Tab-separated table of N, CA and C in Angstrom:
chain	number	residue	atom	x	y	z
A	1	MET	N	13.903	0.054	38.902
A	1	MET	CA	14.786	1.517	39.059
A	1	MET	C	16.234	0.924	38.410
A	2	ALA	N	16.380	-0.057	39.510
A	2	ALA	CA	17.819	-0.924	38.968
A	2	ALA	C	18.564	-0.916	37.892
A	3	LYS	N	17.391	-1.244	37.223
A	3	LYS	CA	17.303	-2.572	35.859
A	3	LYS	C	17.846	-1.409	35.100
A	4	TRP	N	16.928	-0.379	35.155
A	4	TRP	CA	17.285	0.586	34.479
A	4	TRP	C	18.729	1.368	34.803
A	5	THR	N	18.967	1.739	35.256
A	5	THR	CA	20.557	2.106	35.821
A	5	THR	C	21.604	1.850	35.119
A	6	VAL	N	21.010	0.356	35.177
A	6	VAL	CA	22.335	-0.737	34.812
A	6	VAL	C	22.494	-0.569	33.344
A	7	ILE	N	21.825	-0.633	32.751
A	7	ILE	CA	21.553	-0.225	31.049
A	7	ILE	C	21.912	1.152	30.853
A	8	ALA	N	21.517	1.952	31.853
A	8	ALA	CA	22.247	3.650	31.555
A	8	ALA	C	23.863	3.595	31.430
A	9	VAL	N	24.226	2.887	32.476
A	9	VAL	CA	25.599	2.617	32.812
A	9	VAL	C	26.262	2.215	31.243
A	10	ILE	N	26.127	0.719	30.885
A	10	ILE	CA	25.782	0.124	30.263
A	10	ILE	C	26.461	0.522	28.443
A	11	ALA	N	25.043	1.820	28.533
A	11	ALA	CA	25.337	2.513	27.366
A	11	ALA	C	26.247	3.582	27.550
A	12	ALA	N	26.700	4.200	28.703
A	12	ALA	CA	27.299	5.516	28.497
A	12	ALA	C	28.536	4.579	28.721
A	13	ALA	N	28.603	3.737	28.856
A	13	ALA	CA	30.200	3.353	28.978
A	13	ALA	C	30.503	2.510	27.549
A	14	GLY	N	29.745	2.064	26.403
A	14	GLY	CA	29.569	1.940	25.494
A	14	GLY	C	29.624	2.986	24.511
A	15	LEU	N	29.353	4.008	24.294
A	15	LEU	CA	29.507	5.561	24.429
A	15	LEU	C	30.827	5.721	24.220
A	16	TRP	N	31.109	5.863	25.732
A	16	TRP	CA	32.579	6.429	26.141
A	16	TRP	C	33.639	5.370	25.000
A	17	LEU	N	33.695	4.230	25.267
A	17	LEU	CA	34.649	3.386	24.829
A	17	LEU	C	34.342	3.742	23.301
A	18	ASN	N	33.704	3.864	22.844
A	18	ASN	CA	33.882	4.320	21.415
A	18	ASN	C	34.051	5.480	21.043
A	19	ALA	N	33.859	6.398	21.662
A	19	ALA	CA	34.915	8.233	21.601
A	19	ALA	C	36.025	8.081	21.460
A	20	LYS	N	36.643	7.081	22.782
A	20	LYS	CA	37.724	7.785	23.838
A	20	LYS	C	39.062	6.471	22.216
A	21	TYR	N	38.292	4.623	22.184
A	21	TYR	CA	39.134	3.935	21.371
A	21	TYR	C	38.802	4.010	20.141
A	22	LEU	N	37.803	3.589	19.868
A	22	LEU	CA	37.529	2.919	18.832
A	22	LEU	C	37.065	4.378	17.441
A	23	ASN	N	36.416	5.156	17.985
A	23	ASN	CA	36.402	6.746	16.653
A	23	ASN	C	35.738	5.823	15.807
A	24	LEU	N	34.877	4.981	15.499
A	24	LEU	CA	34.081	4.980	14.823
A	24	LEU	C	33.140	5.954	14.007
A	25	SER	N	33.188	5.917	12.994
A	25	SER	CA	32.325	7.157	12.170
A	25	SER	C	32.081	6.676	11.119
A	26	PRO	N	30.995	7.098	10.065
A	26	PRO	CA	30.658	6.355	8.363
A	26	PRO	C	32.436	6.151	7.480
A	27	ALA	N	33.344	7.607	8.410
A	27	ALA	CA	34.476	8.426	7.143
A	27	ALA	C	35.467	7.028	8.023
A	28	HIS	N	35.563	6.703	8.683
A	28	HIS	CA	36.480	5.585	9.522
A	28	HIS	C	36.099	4.265	8.587
A	29	ILE	N	34.728	4.227	8.966
A	29	ILE	CA	34.573	2.484	7.869
A	29	ILE	C	34.619	2.448	6.883
A	30	ARG	N	34.187	3.813	6.272
A	30	ARG	CA	34.459	3.495	4.483
A	30	ARG	C	36.566	3.484	3.903
A	31	GLU	N	36.858	4.393	5.118
A	31	GLU	CA	38.494	4.090	4.978
A	31	GLU	C	38.868	2.876	5.047
A	32	GLY	N	38.383	2.518	6.341
A	32	GLY	CA	39.069	0.782	6.403
A	32	GLY	C	38.254	-0.471	5.286
A	33	VAL	N	37.240	-0.371	4.864
A	33	VAL	CA	37.303	-0.856	3.784
A	33	VAL	C	37.107	-0.798	2.483
A	34	LEU	N	37.007	0.148	1.858
A	34	LEU	CA	38.376	1.223	0.935
A	34	LEU	C	39.126	0.845	0.708
A	35	SER	N	40.377	0.648	1.991
A	35	SER	CA	41.443	0.405	1.987
A	35	SER	C	42.120	-0.653	1.120
A	36	PHE	N	41.579	-1.731	1.172
A	36	PHE	CA	42.053	-3.195	0.729
A	36	PHE	C	41.895	-2.676	-1.226
A	37	GLY	N	41.702	-1.548	-1.248
A	37	GLY	CA	41.419	-1.927	-2.656
A	37	GLY	C	40.592	-2.505	-3.595
A	38	ILE	N	41.253	-2.810	-4.856
A	38	ILE	CA	40.039	-3.503	-5.667
A	38	ILE	C	39.576	-5.057	-5.221
A	39	PHE	N	40.270	-5.496	-3.826
A	39	PHE	CA	39.834	-6.306	-3.434
A	39	PHE	C	38.614	-6.192	-2.834
A	40	ALA	N	38.208	-4.916	-1.703
A	40	ALA	CA	37.778	-4.651	-1.378
A	40	ALA	C	36.348	-5.503	-1.621
A	41	PRO	N	35.435	-5.731	-2.498
A	41	PRO	CA	33.930	-5.932	-2.985
A	41	PRO	C	34.574	-7.579	-2.749
A	42	LEU	N	35.340	-8.120	-3.005
A	42	LEU	CA	35.416	-9.538	-2.717
A	42	LEU	C	35.716	-9.395	-1.403
A	43	ILE	N	36.268	-9.265	-0.397
A	43	ILE	CA	36.912	-9.341	0.959
A	43	ILE	C	35.079	-9.190	1.695
A	44	TYR	N	34.465	-7.771	0.789
A	44	TYR	CA	33.472	-7.947	1.902
A	44	TYR	C	32.132	-8.480	1.474
A	45	ILE	N	31.520	-9.341	0.549
A	45	ILE	CA	31.259	-10.242	-0.207
A	45	ILE	C	31.377	-11.502	0.234
A	46	GLY	N	32.934	-11.863	0.816
A	46	GLY	CA	33.099	-12.676	1.506
A	46	GLY	C	32.495	-12.739	2.736
A	47	LEU	N	33.083	-12.321	3.924
A	47	LEU	CA	32.311	-11.374	5.345
A	47	LEU	C	30.932	-11.496	4.938
A	48	LEU	N	30.434	-11.092	4.042
A	48	LEU	CA	29.491	-11.425	4.284
A	48	LEU	C	28.389	-13.073	3.983
A	49	MET	N	29.054	-13.704	3.148
A	49	MET	CA	28.825	-15.268	3.491
A	49	MET	C	29.165	-16.085	4.387
A	50	ILE	N	29.909	-15.723	5.335
A	50	ILE	CA	30.654	-16.634	6.275
A	50	ILE	C	29.400	-15.825	7.568
A	51	ARG	N	29.100	-14.724	7.392
A	51	ARG	CA	28.757	-13.679	8.424
A	51	ARG	C	27.864	-14.590	9.503
A	52	PRO	N	26.631	-15.694	8.599
A	52	PRO	CA	25.578	-16.326	9.772
A	52	PRO	C	26.503	-17.045	10.686
A	53	PHE	N	28.129	-17.889	10.646
A	53	PHE	CA	28.417	-18.733	11.399
A	53	PHE	C	28.807	-17.491	12.147
A	54	LEU	N	29.080	-16.550	12.081
A	54	LEU	CA	29.766	-15.518	13.406
A	54	LEU	C	28.691	-14.769	14.483
A	55	LEU	N	27.841	-15.153	13.728
A	55	LEU	CA	26.324	-14.601	14.926
A	55	LEU	C	27.002	-12.887	14.841
A	56	LEU	N	27.267	-12.383	14.299
A	56	LEU	CA	27.048	-10.616	13.855
A	56	LEU	C	25.948	-10.176	12.902
A	57	PRO	N	25.404	-9.026	13.305
A	57	PRO	CA	23.929	-8.613	12.761
A	57	PRO	C	24.365	-8.128	11.203
A	58	ALA	N	23.443	-8.391	10.588
A	58	ALA	CA	23.528	-8.423	9.474
A	58	ALA	C	23.229	-6.960	8.577
A	59	SER	N	22.460	-6.361	9.513
A	59	SER	CA	22.454	-4.461	8.970
A	59	SER	C	23.475	-3.934	9.684
A	60	VAL	N	24.624	-4.085	10.340
A	60	VAL	CA	25.542	-3.567	10.310
A	60	VAL	C	26.730	-3.743	8.802
A	61	PHE	N	26.443	-5.026	8.466
A	61	PHE	CA	27.001	-4.952	7.152
A	61	PHE	C	26.197	-4.745	6.014
A	62	ALA	N	25.222	-4.359	6.414
A	62	ALA	CA	24.686	-3.776	5.204
A	62	ALA	C	25.053	-2.170	5.428
A	63	VAL	N	24.819	-1.618	6.796
A	63	VAL	CA	24.561	-0.520	6.300
A	63	VAL	C	26.200	0.088	6.083
A	64	SER	N	27.233	-0.465	6.369
A	64	SER	CA	28.741	-0.578	6.249
A	64	SER	C	29.080	-0.936	4.566
A	65	GLY	N	28.082	-1.346	4.325
A	65	GLY	CA	28.674	-1.363	2.595
A	65	GLY	C	28.091	-0.433	2.161
A	66	GLY	N	26.586	0.287	2.184
A	66	GLY	CA	26.484	1.112	1.917
A	66	GLY	C	26.860	2.159	2.359
A	67	LEU	N	27.620	2.844	3.301
A	67	LEU	CA	29.103	3.629	3.534
A	67	LEU	C	29.875	3.525	2.823
A	68	ALA	N	30.157	2.526	2.144
A	68	ALA	CA	31.698	2.166	1.473
A	68	ALA	C	31.662	2.291	-0.104
A	69	PHE	N	30.693	1.496	-0.709
A	69	PHE	CA	30.310	1.502	-1.743
A	69	PHE	C	28.953	2.367	-2.434
A	70	GLY	N	28.357	3.115	-1.584
A	70	GLY	CA	27.181	3.928	-2.486
A	70	GLY	C	26.277	3.078	-2.070
A	71	PRO	N	25.371	3.512	-2.647
A	71	PRO	CA	23.869	3.112	-1.817
A	71	PRO	C	23.607	2.015	-3.339
A	72	LEU	N	23.817	2.354	-4.506
A	72	LEU	CA	23.545	0.672	-5.389
A	72	LEU	C	24.482	-0.306	-5.168
A	73	PHE	N	25.811	0.213	-5.397
A	73	PHE	CA	26.700	-0.788	-4.964
A	73	PHE	C	26.623	-2.360	-3.812
A	74	GLY	N	26.320	-0.925	-3.078
A	74	GLY	CA	26.452	-1.501	-1.510
A	74	GLY	C	25.099	-2.031	-1.506
A	75	SER	N	23.862	-2.361	-2.136
A	75	SER	CA	22.592	-3.032	-1.766
A	75	SER	C	23.781	-4.287	-2.784
A	76	LEU	N	23.524	-4.120	-4.111
A	76	LEU	CA	24.256	-4.912	-5.069
A	76	LEU	C	24.607	-6.228	-4.355
A	77	TYR	N	26.212	-5.552	-3.178
A	77	TYR	CA	27.164	-6.601	-3.020
A	77	TYR	C	26.644	-7.311	-1.342
A	78	SER	N	25.403	-6.734	-1.225
A	78	SER	CA	25.241	-7.329	0.153
A	78	SER	C	24.051	-8.317	-0.216
A	79	PHE	N	23.451	-8.331	-1.366
A	79	PHE	CA	22.563	-9.071	-2.000
A	79	PHE	C	23.244	-10.315	-2.267
A	80	ILE	N	24.229	-10.157	-3.026
A	80	ILE	CA	25.272	-11.020	-3.199
A	80	ILE	C	26.055	-12.289	-2.119
A	81	GLY	N	26.278	-11.050	-1.219
A	81	GLY	CA	26.895	-11.748	-0.152
A	81	GLY	C	25.559	-12.581	0.866
A	82	ALA	N	24.505	-11.856	1.111
A	82	ALA	CA	23.526	-12.901	1.669
A	82	ALA	C	23.117	-13.822	0.855
A	83	ALA	N	22.951	-13.531	0.079
A	83	ALA	CA	21.989	-14.810	-0.843
A	83	ALA	C	23.712	-15.619	-1.197
A	84	GLY	N	24.541	-15.898	-1.074
A	84	GLY	CA	25.811	-16.331	-1.122
A	84	GLY	C	25.916	-17.320	-0.017
A	85	GLY	N	25.927	-16.773	1.264
A	85	GLY	CA	25.558	-16.950	3.071
A	85	GLY	C	24.278	-17.866	3.261
A	86	ALA	N	23.185	-18.154	2.318
A	86	ALA	CA	21.500	-19.036	2.603
A	86	ALA	C	22.173	-19.936	2.768
């Protein structure tokens, strides 16, 4: 019972911090990635190439690429970055 209480408190704190300070939403992720202009795809692919060394989950990058570049180009850039980082 105590284990679930701790998990619930941590999850609630994470949701509260996101709503209060980070305000991460699909629109904000898209704006952040596309703020780099024409270099956005290159930066995205570069980040995907070094992602294994940063120990970050690939799913977060794949979703953000899809949100920023659309499903076709997001998948293409994700594939190029993942293959380059392999």
